[in-house]
Amino acid sequence: MHIPQKTLNDGHRIPYIGLGTYQIRGGQGIDHVLAAIQDGYRLLDTSTNYDSEGIVGEAIRRSGIPRADFTVTSKLPGKYHHYDDALMSIQESLCRMGLDYFDLYLIHWPLPKRDLYVEAWKALITAQKLGLIRSIGVSNFEPEHLDRLNKETGVMPAVNQIEVHPAWIQESMLQANKDRNIVTEAWSPLGRGSKVLQDSAIQKIAAKYHKNTGQVILRWHVERGIVPIPKSSNLLHQRTNLAIFDFKLTSNEIEAINALSQSNGRINNQDPNEYEEFD
Ligand SMILES: NC(=O)C1=CN([C@@H]2O[C@H](COP(=O)(O)OP(=O)(O)OC[C@H]3O[C@@H](n4cnc5c(N)ncnc54)[C@H](OP(=O)(O)O)[C@@H]3O)[C@@H](O)[C@H]2O)C=CC1
Ligand SMILES: O=C(O)C(=O)[C@@H](O)[C@H](O)C(=O)CO
């Protein structure tokens, strides 16, 4: 399966689709990630918060595929935004995964009320210089957070992973990332398996291309320049979610999906300016 790649502002390249691993855990989880790898997934998204770093590392080893072929992403939890804590957490995550570097490492949430994300960013810059991380990025950052990182460190993130799906299309945040030469990754790209997968407008488009609604939604992300990271533990879903590079949506079809956006479309009402991670 050929998966196109997207070039980041630091010159590194990442696959145009990845596997999300939120709620994939334990021994069964290893099998689910391994199956995805065998189907062709090479971008794997985990986080310290997901308790899945260990099983993702194990699935990579069991696959027998060279480490260098993968783009492994993890994320810094909010409780470790202090500089020394962040460096410790990155090293601990690498040990849990059994890896000696991350391809991509993100600050999971900005937590602006705690106001430590610049300190965390400085730790990511140091970890990159130490060779522990190839590309550094953020998640759930708003334009003012991105600009503050750049102003205080001179380093703009390579990636901003944000909530995007047909009910929450994020036009202005996509533009904000683009203006700063930041690649957008979409979390919950399928709306976390919500009713959008049964939407009649998307079903109509899917029928035209002999695809399923999940494939149409994932293709919609790609057409918008976004790297989606759908989670699936289901073999058929994993496989069909990858098969999105052999058709193209028209601009009218993209607009029809954009029109499904809702003013209260966020999945869990997770506003990055308000959201607090659990400690
Ligand atoms: N940075 C951040 O703050 C966040 C990051 N993330 C990341 O993004 C990833 C993806 O987001 P997530 O919230 O998991 O939601 P997704 O939008 O990826 O949806 C996952 C759900 O959709 C189902 N599904 C997957 N493919 C299909 C399909 N083809 N047809 C029907 N159902 C399907 C899955 O079930 P099944 O397993 O049965 O296929 C699962 O229930 C996460 O796993 C995580 O890695 C997520 C949230 C926040
Ligand atoms: O999954 C993640 O990366 C999260 O940040 C969580 O907030 C998740 O989106 C969630 O819904 C927790 O209730």
mmCIF file of C-alpha atoms and ligand atoms in Angstrom:
data_model
loop_
_atom_site.group_PDB
_atom_site.id
_atom_site.type_symbol
_atom_site.label_atom_id
_atom_site.label_comp_id
_atom_site.label_asym_id
_atom_site.label_seq_id
_atom_site.Cartn_x
_atom_site.Cartn_y
_atom_site.Cartn_z
ATOM 1 C CA MET A 1 0.000 0.000 0.000
ATOM 2 C CA HIS A 2 1.566 3.309 -1.075
ATOM 3 C CA ILE A 3 0.884 6.125 1.392
ATOM 4 C CA PRO A 4 1.876 9.623 0.255
ATOM 5 C CA GLN A 5 3.924 11.751 2.626
ATOM 6 C CA LYS A 6 3.723 15.306 3.884
ATOM 7 C CA THR A 7 6.855 17.418 4.415
ATOM 8 C CA LEU A 8 7.199 19.334 7.691
ATOM 9 C CA ASN A 9 8.778 22.773 8.156
ATOM 10 C CA ASP A 10 11.943 21.090 9.512
ATOM 11 C CA GLY A 11 12.378 18.948 6.366
ATOM 12 C CA HIS A 12 11.218 15.654 7.912
ATOM 13 C CA ARG A 13 8.423 13.763 6.180
ATOM 14 C CA ILE A 14 5.449 11.972 7.739
ATOM 15 C CA PRO A 15 2.838 9.614 6.219
ATOM 16 C CA TYR A 16 -0.414 11.297 5.154
ATOM 17 C CA ILE A 17 -2.435 9.027 7.474
ATOM 18 C CA GLY A 18 -1.685 7.391 10.818
ATOM 19 C CA LEU A 19 -3.185 5.125 13.450
ATOM 20 C CA GLY A 20 -4.630 6.684 16.612
ATOM 21 C CA THR A 21 -4.238 4.542 19.731
ATOM 22 C CA TYR A 22 -6.465 6.237 22.319
ATOM 23 C CA GLN A 23 -8.239 3.356 24.125
ATOM 24 C CA ILE A 24 -6.118 0.650 22.457
ATOM 25 C CA ARG A 25 -4.429 -0.999 25.427
ATOM 26 C CA GLY A 26 -3.110 -4.218 26.917
ATOM 27 C CA GLY A 27 -2.194 -7.518 25.268
ATOM 28 C CA GLN A 28 -5.078 -7.304 22.794
ATOM 29 C CA GLY A 29 -3.906 -3.814 21.972
ATOM 30 C CA ILE A 30 -0.537 -5.161 20.817
ATOM 31 C CA ASP A 31 -2.404 -7.409 18.361
ATOM 32 C CA HIS A 32 -4.513 -4.499 17.119
ATOM 33 C CA VAL A 33 -1.511 -2.243 16.507
ATOM 34 C CA LEU A 34 0.456 -5.110 14.949
ATOM 35 C CA ALA A 35 -2.435 -5.838 12.563
ATOM 36 C CA ALA A 36 -2.488 -2.168 11.558
ATOM 37 C CA ILE A 37 1.255 -2.202 10.926
ATOM 38 C CA GLN A 38 0.895 -5.325 8.800
ATOM 39 C CA ASP A 39 -1.760 -3.507 6.775
ATOM 40 C CA GLY A 40 0.611 -0.624 6.082
ATOM 41 C CA TYR A 41 0.302 1.933 8.893
ATOM 42 C CA ARG A 42 3.667 3.567 9.599
ATOM 43 C CA LEU A 43 2.576 6.707 11.486
ATOM 44 C CA LEU A 44 1.582 5.642 15.009
ATOM 45 C CA ASP A 45 0.094 8.152 17.443
ATOM 46 C CA THR A 46 0.282 7.509 21.179
ATOM 47 C CA SER A 47 0.569 9.565 24.348
ATOM 48 C CA THR A 48 1.718 9.117 27.926
ATOM 49 C CA ASN A 49 -1.916 9.820 28.861
ATOM 50 C CA TYR A 50 -3.190 6.822 26.829
ATOM 51 C CA ASP A 51 -1.195 4.130 28.664
ATOM 52 C CA SER A 52 -0.397 2.698 25.239
ATOM 53 C CA GLU A 53 3.237 3.689 24.714
ATOM 54 C CA GLY A 54 4.498 0.272 25.856
ATOM 55 C CA ILE A 55 2.200 -1.759 23.619
ATOM 56 C CA VAL A 56 2.900 0.421 20.575
ATOM 57 C CA GLY A 57 6.643 -0.107 21.084
ATOM 58 C CA GLU A 58 6.071 -3.854 21.465
ATOM 59 C CA ALA A 59 3.973 -4.027 18.275
ATOM 60 C CA ILE A 60 6.765 -2.255 16.372
ATOM 61 C CA ARG A 61 9.305 -4.803 17.617
ATOM 62 C CA ARG A 62 7.047 -7.799 16.870
ATOM 63 C CA SER A 63 6.432 -6.535 13.332
ATOM 64 C CA GLY A 64 10.081 -7.099 12.408
ATOM 65 C CA ILE A 65 9.894 -3.947 10.270
ATOM 66 C CA PRO A 66 12.928 -1.638 10.642
ATOM 67 C CA ARG A 67 12.463 1.097 13.256
ATOM 68 C CA ALA A 68 13.474 3.704 10.683
ATOM 69 C CA ASP A 69 10.360 2.961 8.594
ATOM 70 C CA PHE A 70 8.049 4.277 11.344
ATOM 71 C CA THR A 71 6.953 7.729 12.377
ATOM 72 C CA VAL A 72 6.329 7.324 16.098
ATOM 73 C CA THR A 73 4.512 10.141 17.878
ATOM 74 C CA SER A 74 3.916 10.641 21.585
ATOM 75 C CA LYS A 75 2.780 13.560 23.729
ATOM 76 C CA LEU A 76 3.785 15.321 26.913
ATOM 77 C CA PRO A 77 1.153 15.252 29.670
ATOM 78 C CA GLY A 78 0.152 18.460 31.444
ATOM 79 C CA LYS A 79 1.550 17.402 34.793
ATOM 80 C CA TYR A 80 5.060 17.519 33.283
ATOM 81 C CA HIS A 81 5.171 21.000 31.737
ATOM 82 C CA HIS A 82 8.038 22.138 33.991
ATOM 83 C CA TYR A 83 11.337 21.976 32.057
ATOM 84 C CA ASP A 84 13.096 19.253 34.100
ATOM 85 C CA ASP A 85 9.904 17.201 34.422
ATOM 86 C CA ALA A 86 9.335 17.367 30.674
ATOM 87 C CA LEU A 87 12.846 16.093 29.886
ATOM 88 C CA MET A 88 12.407 13.293 32.422
ATOM 89 C CA SER A 89 9.000 12.394 30.969
ATOM 90 C CA ILE A 90 10.344 12.189 27.407
ATOM 91 C CA GLN A 91 13.128 9.851 28.527
ATOM 92 C CA GLU A 92 10.708 7.735 30.565
ATOM 93 C CA SER A 93 8.362 7.457 27.555
ATOM 94 C CA LEU A 94 11.231 6.324 25.343
ATOM 95 C CA CYS A 95 12.122 3.651 27.917
ATOM 96 C CA ARG A 96 8.497 2.486 28.063
ATOM 97 C CA MET A 97 8.425 2.227 24.267
ATOM 98 C CA GLY A 98 11.857 0.611 24.054
ATOM 99 C CA LEU A 99 12.942 3.246 21.535
ATOM 100 C CA ASP A 100 15.843 5.664 21.555
ATOM 101 C CA TYR A 101 14.120 8.530 19.743
ATOM 102 C CA PHE A 102 10.675 9.859 18.801
ATOM 103 C CA ASP A 103 10.029 10.958 15.242
ATOM 104 C CA LEU A 104 7.471 13.460 16.468
ATOM 105 C CA TYR A 105 6.722 14.612 19.995
ATOM 106 C CA LEU A 106 3.932 17.024 20.925
ATOM 107 C CA ILE A 107 2.828 19.053 23.941
ATOM 108 C CA HIS A 108 -0.572 17.401 24.437
ATOM 109 C CA TRP A 109 -2.567 20.455 25.612
ATOM 110 C CA PRO A 110 -1.493 24.096 26.152
ATOM 111 C CA LEU A 111 -3.215 24.438 29.566
ATOM 112 C CA PRO A 112 -2.998 28.240 29.309
ATOM 113 C CA LYS A 113 -4.359 28.727 32.812
ATOM 114 C CA ARG A 114 -1.236 27.004 34.171
ATOM 115 C CA ASP A 115 0.867 28.987 31.705
ATOM 116 C CA LEU A 116 3.838 26.607 31.577
ATOM 117 C CA TYR A 117 3.678 25.635 27.911
ATOM 118 C CA VAL A 118 6.624 27.854 26.904
ATOM 119 C CA GLU A 119 8.759 26.128 29.545
ATOM 120 C CA ALA A 120 7.617 22.752 28.183
ATOM 121 C CA TRP A 121 8.444 23.897 24.648
ATOM 122 C CA LYS A 122 11.998 24.810 25.729
ATOM 123 C CA ALA A 123 12.378 21.247 27.027
ATOM 124 C CA LEU A 124 11.225 19.829 23.671
ATOM 125 C CA ILE A 125 13.794 22.030 21.906
ATOM 126 C CA THR A 126 16.506 20.681 24.217
ATOM 127 C CA ALA A 127 15.340 17.082 23.697
ATOM 128 C CA GLN A 128 15.515 17.643 19.948
ATOM 129 C CA LYS A 129 19.087 18.929 20.261
ATOM 130 C CA LEU A 130 19.946 15.854 22.353
ATOM 131 C CA GLY A 131 18.641 13.595 19.558
ATOM 132 C CA LEU A 132 15.716 12.266 21.600
ATOM 133 C CA ILE A 133 13.152 13.744 19.167
ATOM 134 C CA ARG A 134 13.315 14.407 15.401
ATOM 135 C CA SER A 135 10.377 16.805 14.986
ATOM 136 C CA ILE A 136 8.727 18.841 17.704
ATOM 137 C CA GLY A 137 5.147 20.007 17.708
ATOM 138 C CA VAL A 138 2.076 20.757 19.733
ATOM 139 C CA SER A 139 -1.541 19.727 20.059
ATOM 140 C CA ASN A 140 -4.648 21.802 20.714
ATOM 141 C CA PHE A 141 -2.704 25.070 20.425
ATOM 142 C CA GLU A 142 -4.548 28.264 19.426
ATOM 143 C CA PRO A 143 -2.888 30.969 17.272
ATOM 144 C CA GLU A 144 -1.851 33.054 20.286
ATOM 145 C CA HIS A 145 -0.158 30.032 21.879
ATOM 146 C CA LEU A 146 1.744 29.300 18.667
ATOM 147 C CA ASP A 147 2.898 32.897 18.319
ATOM 148 C CA ARG A 148 4.062 33.024 21.905
ATOM 149 C CA LEU A 149 6.218 29.911 21.409
ATOM 150 C CA ASN A 150 7.803 31.475 18.352
ATOM 151 C CA LYS A 151 8.294 34.868 20.007
ATOM 152 C CA GLU A 152 9.915 33.434 23.138
ATOM 153 C CA THR A 153 12.039 30.686 21.546
ATOM 154 C CA GLY A 154 12.308 31.500 17.833
ATOM 155 C CA VAL A 155 11.047 27.973 17.045
ATOM 156 C CA MET A 156 7.644 27.386 15.460
ATOM 157 C CA PRO A 157 6.124 23.891 15.923
ATOM 158 C CA ALA A 158 6.263 21.524 12.930
ATOM 159 C CA VAL A 159 2.811 20.054 13.662
ATOM 160 C CA ASN A 160 -0.348 21.126 15.482
ATOM 161 C CA GLN A 161 -2.662 18.174 16.167
ATOM 162 C CA ILE A 162 -6.211 19.472 16.646
ATOM 163 C CA GLU A 163 -9.809 18.257 16.710
ATOM 164 C CA VAL A 164 -11.175 18.171 13.147
ATOM 165 C CA HIS A 165 -14.139 16.231 11.725
ATOM 166 C CA PRO A 166 -17.187 17.144 9.644
ATOM 167 C CA ALA A 167 -19.073 18.554 12.654
ATOM 168 C CA TRP A 168 -16.053 20.702 13.621
ATOM 169 C CA ILE A 169 -14.211 21.736 10.472
ATOM 170 C CA GLN A 170 -11.814 24.296 11.981
ATOM 171 C CA GLU A 171 -11.470 26.567 8.907
ATOM 172 C CA SER A 172 -9.774 29.410 10.778
ATOM 173 C CA MET A 173 -7.438 27.154 12.787
ATOM 174 C CA LEU A 174 -6.408 25.349 9.587
ATOM 175 C CA GLN A 175 -5.566 28.685 8.026
ATOM 176 C CA ALA A 176 -3.694 29.773 11.170
ATOM 177 C CA ASN A 177 -1.530 26.635 11.008
ATOM 178 C CA LYS A 178 -0.967 27.099 7.268
ATOM 179 C CA ASP A 179 0.040 30.745 7.715
ATOM 180 C CA ARG A 180 2.715 29.580 10.168
ATOM 181 C CA ASN A 181 3.915 26.705 7.940
ATOM 182 C CA ILE A 182 2.622 24.169 10.468
ATOM 183 C CA VAL A 183 1.148 20.834 9.340
ATOM 184 C CA THR A 184 -2.284 20.083 10.805
ATOM 185 C CA GLU A 185 -2.996 16.596 12.088
ATOM 186 C CA ALA A 186 -6.662 15.785 12.792
ATOM 187 C CA TRP A 187 -7.602 14.035 16.012
ATOM 188 C CA SER A 188 -10.967 12.272 16.148
ATOM 189 C CA PRO A 189 -11.020 12.576 12.328
ATOM 190 C CA LEU A 190 -14.115 10.329 12.202
ATOM 191 C CA GLY A 191 -15.836 12.244 14.961
ATOM 192 C CA ARG A 192 -14.912 9.360 17.298
ATOM 193 C CA GLY A 193 -17.177 7.024 15.344
ATOM 194 C CA SER A 194 -20.187 9.321 15.764
ATOM 195 C CA LYS A 195 -23.355 9.696 13.688
ATOM 196 C CA VAL A 196 -21.465 11.618 11.015
ATOM 197 C CA LEU A 197 -20.531 8.184 9.633
ATOM 198 C CA GLN A 198 -24.241 7.711 8.853
ATOM 199 C CA ASP A 199 -24.780 11.163 7.347
ATOM 200 C CA SER A 200 -26.871 10.989 4.164
ATOM 201 C CA ALA A 201 -24.824 13.599 2.228
ATOM 202 C CA ILE A 202 -21.647 11.626 2.927
ATOM 203 C CA GLN A 203 -23.395 8.356 2.092
ATOM 204 C CA LYS A 204 -24.329 9.784 -1.307
ATOM 205 C CA ILE A 205 -20.730 10.758 -2.047
ATOM 206 C CA ALA A 206 -19.530 7.355 -0.823
ATOM 207 C CA ALA A 207 -21.892 5.521 -3.174
ATOM 208 C CA LYS A 208 -20.563 7.506 -6.145
ATOM 209 C CA TYR A 209 -16.976 6.385 -5.496
ATOM 210 C CA HIS A 210 -17.835 2.856 -4.237
ATOM 211 C CA LYS A 211 -16.267 3.795 -0.905
ATOM 212 C CA ASN A 212 -17.617 3.793 2.651
ATOM 213 C CA THR A 213 -18.419 6.962 4.590
ATOM 214 C CA GLY A 214 -15.278 6.667 6.721
ATOM 215 C CA GLN A 215 -13.149 6.671 3.584
ATOM 216 C CA VAL A 216 -14.925 9.743 2.226
ATOM 217 C CA ILE A 217 -14.356 11.613 5.492
ATOM 218 C CA LEU A 218 -10.686 10.624 5.633
ATOM 219 C CA ARG A 219 -10.259 11.655 1.977
ATOM 220 C CA TRP A 220 -11.913 15.009 2.819
ATOM 221 C CA HIS A 221 -9.182 15.569 5.426
ATOM 222 C CA VAL A 222 -6.419 14.760 2.944
ATOM 223 C CA GLU A 223 -7.927 17.082 0.313
ATOM 224 C CA ARG A 224 -7.804 19.847 2.919
ATOM 225 C CA GLY A 225 -4.085 19.184 3.511
ATOM 226 C CA ILE A 226 -4.691 17.527 6.881
ATOM 227 C CA VAL A 227 -3.046 14.328 8.162
ATOM 228 C CA PRO A 228 -5.814 12.254 9.855
ATOM 229 C CA ILE A 229 -5.005 9.693 12.569
ATOM 230 C CA PRO A 230 -8.132 7.486 12.829
ATOM 231 C CA LYS A 231 -8.217 4.969 15.674
ATOM 232 C CA SER A 232 -9.463 1.495 14.936
ATOM 233 C CA SER A 233 -9.153 -1.898 16.611
ATOM 234 C CA ASN A 234 -11.226 -3.463 13.846
ATOM 235 C CA LEU A 235 -9.300 -5.163 11.037
ATOM 236 C CA LEU A 236 -11.741 -4.163 8.316
ATOM 237 C CA HIS A 237 -11.927 -0.544 9.475
ATOM 238 C CA GLN A 238 -8.132 -0.340 9.739
ATOM 239 C CA ARG A 239 -7.770 -1.625 6.197
ATOM 240 C CA THR A 240 -10.472 0.459 4.537
ATOM 241 C CA ASN A 241 -9.339 3.609 6.372
ATOM 242 C CA LEU A 242 -5.988 3.324 4.571
ATOM 243 C CA ALA A 243 -7.542 2.887 1.114
ATOM 244 C CA ILE A 244 -8.185 6.571 0.437
ATOM 245 C CA PHE A 245 -5.473 7.440 -2.065
ATOM 246 C CA ASP A 246 -7.163 6.098 -5.201
ATOM 247 C CA PHE A 247 -9.990 8.628 -5.544
ATOM 248 C CA LYS A 248 -10.508 12.381 -5.346
ATOM 249 C CA LEU A 249 -13.438 14.512 -4.171
ATOM 250 C CA THR A 250 -14.719 17.449 -6.200
ATOM 251 C CA SER A 251 -14.708 20.937 -4.680
ATOM 252 C CA ASN A 252 -18.527 20.749 -4.436
ATOM 253 C CA GLU A 253 -18.275 17.530 -2.454
ATOM 254 C CA ILE A 254 -15.715 19.080 -0.113
ATOM 255 C CA GLU A 255 -18.080 22.031 0.375
ATOM 256 C CA ALA A 256 -21.026 19.674 1.022
ATOM 257 C CA ILE A 257 -19.046 18.051 3.850
ATOM 258 C CA ASN A 258 -17.901 21.439 5.175
ATOM 259 C CA ALA A 259 -21.581 22.399 5.362
ATOM 260 C CA LEU A 260 -22.113 19.732 8.066
ATOM 261 C CA SER A 261 -20.146 21.894 10.512
ATOM 262 C CA GLN A 262 -21.974 22.865 13.709
ATOM 263 C CA SER A 263 -21.303 25.764 16.060
ATOM 264 C CA ASN A 264 -21.292 23.304 19.001
ATOM 265 C CA GLY A 265 -19.693 20.458 17.034
ATOM 266 C CA ARG A 266 -16.827 19.617 19.388
ATOM 267 C CA ILE A 267 -17.017 16.012 20.624
ATOM 268 C CA ASN A 268 -16.487 16.507 24.344
ATOM 269 C CA ASN A 269 -16.693 20.264 24.503
ATOM 270 C CA GLN A 270 -12.889 20.296 24.802
ATOM 271 C CA ASP A 271 -12.029 23.965 24.336
ATOM 272 C CA PRO A 272 -8.197 24.237 24.374
ATOM 273 C CA ASN A 273 -8.410 27.462 26.374
ATOM 274 C CA GLU A 274 -10.399 25.743 29.105
ATOM 275 C CA TYR A 275 -9.435 22.090 28.956
ATOM 276 C CA GLU A 276 -7.503 20.731 31.974
ATOM 277 C CA GLU A 277 -5.941 17.287 31.883
ATOM 278 C CA PHE A 278 -6.358 15.003 34.873
ATOM 279 C CA ASP A 279 -3.273 14.745 37.082
HETATM 280 N N1 LIG B 1 -4.203 15.403 20.764
HETATM 281 C C1 LIG B 1 -5.371 15.186 21.357
HETATM 282 O O1 LIG B 1 -5.771 15.932 22.266
HETATM 283 C C2 LIG B 1 -6.188 14.033 20.963
HETATM 284 C C3 LIG B 1 -5.637 13.056 20.154
HETATM 285 N N2 LIG B 1 -6.374 11.970 19.756
HETATM 286 C C4 LIG B 1 -5.718 11.001 18.846
HETATM 287 O O2 LIG B 1 -6.509 10.881 17.676
HETATM 288 C C5 LIG B 1 -6.839 9.514 17.469
HETATM 289 C C6 LIG B 1 -8.167 9.368 16.757
HETATM 290 O O3 LIG B 1 -9.222 9.964 17.487
HETATM 291 P P1 LIG B 1 -10.361 9.131 18.270
HETATM 292 O O4 LIG B 1 -10.862 10.018 19.338
HETATM 293 O O5 LIG B 1 -9.817 7.824 18.649
HETATM 294 O O6 LIG B 1 -11.547 9.021 17.222
HETATM 295 P P2 LIG B 1 -11.730 8.604 15.683
HETATM 296 O O7 LIG B 1 -12.404 9.736 15.010
HETATM 297 O O8 LIG B 1 -10.475 8.074 15.109
HETATM 298 O O9 LIG B 1 -12.816 7.453 15.817
HETATM 299 C C7 LIG B 1 -12.530 6.221 16.408
HETATM 300 C C8 LIG B 1 -13.841 5.455 16.501
HETATM 301 O O10 LIG B 1 -14.354 5.251 15.184
HETATM 302 C C9 LIG B 1 -14.508 3.864 14.930
HETATM 303 N N3 LIG B 1 -14.094 3.648 13.533
HETATM 304 C C10 LIG B 1 -12.841 3.749 13.015
HETATM 305 N N4 LIG B 1 -12.868 3.533 11.692
HETATM 306 C C11 LIG B 1 -14.160 3.300 11.359
HETATM 307 C C12 LIG B 1 -14.814 3.014 10.145
HETATM 308 N N5 LIG B 1 -14.137 2.919 8.999
HETATM 309 N N6 LIG B 1 -16.158 2.829 10.156
HETATM 310 C C13 LIG B 1 -16.854 2.914 11.330
HETATM 311 N N7 LIG B 1 -16.279 3.184 12.523
HETATM 312 C C14 LIG B 1 -14.940 3.395 12.529
HETATM 313 C C15 LIG B 1 -13.622 3.158 15.919
HETATM 314 O O11 LIG B 1 -14.141 1.899 16.236
HETATM 315 P P3 LIG B 1 -13.330 0.542 15.877
HETATM 316 O O12 LIG B 1 -12.109 0.525 16.743
HETATM 317 O O13 LIG B 1 -14.323 -0.515 16.215
HETATM 318 O O14 LIG B 1 -13.019 0.597 14.419
HETATM 319 C C16 LIG B 1 -13.695 4.097 17.117
HETATM 320 O O15 LIG B 1 -14.857 3.845 17.865
HETATM 321 C C17 LIG B 1 -6.843 8.950 18.895
HETATM 322 O O16 LIG B 1 -6.870 7.548 18.917
HETATM 323 C C18 LIG B 1 -5.601 9.590 19.442
HETATM 324 O O17 LIG B 1 -4.452 8.926 18.963
HETATM 325 C C19 LIG B 1 -7.689 11.864 20.120
HETATM 326 C C20 LIG B 1 -8.281 12.789 20.945
HETATM 327 C C21 LIG B 1 -7.578 13.949 21.431
HETATM 328 O O1 LIG B 2 -7.408 11.484 23.690
HETATM 329 C C1 LIG B 2 -6.780 12.508 23.940
HETATM 330 O O2 LIG B 2 -5.693 12.756 23.393
HETATM 331 C C2 LIG B 2 -7.297 13.477 24.877
HETATM 332 O O3 LIG B 2 -6.706 14.493 25.009
HETATM 333 C C3 LIG B 2 -8.534 13.266 25.676
HETATM 334 O O4 LIG B 2 -8.946 14.484 26.179
HETATM 335 C C4 LIG B 2 -9.681 12.691 24.959
HETATM 336 O O5 LIG B 2 -9.925 13.439 23.802
HETATM 337 C C5 LIG B 2 -10.902 12.624 25.808
HETATM 338 O O6 LIG B 2 -11.962 12.750 25.282
HETATM 339 C C6 LIG B 2 -10.834 12.372 27.266
HETATM 340 O O7 LIG B 2 -12.129 12.370 27.808
#
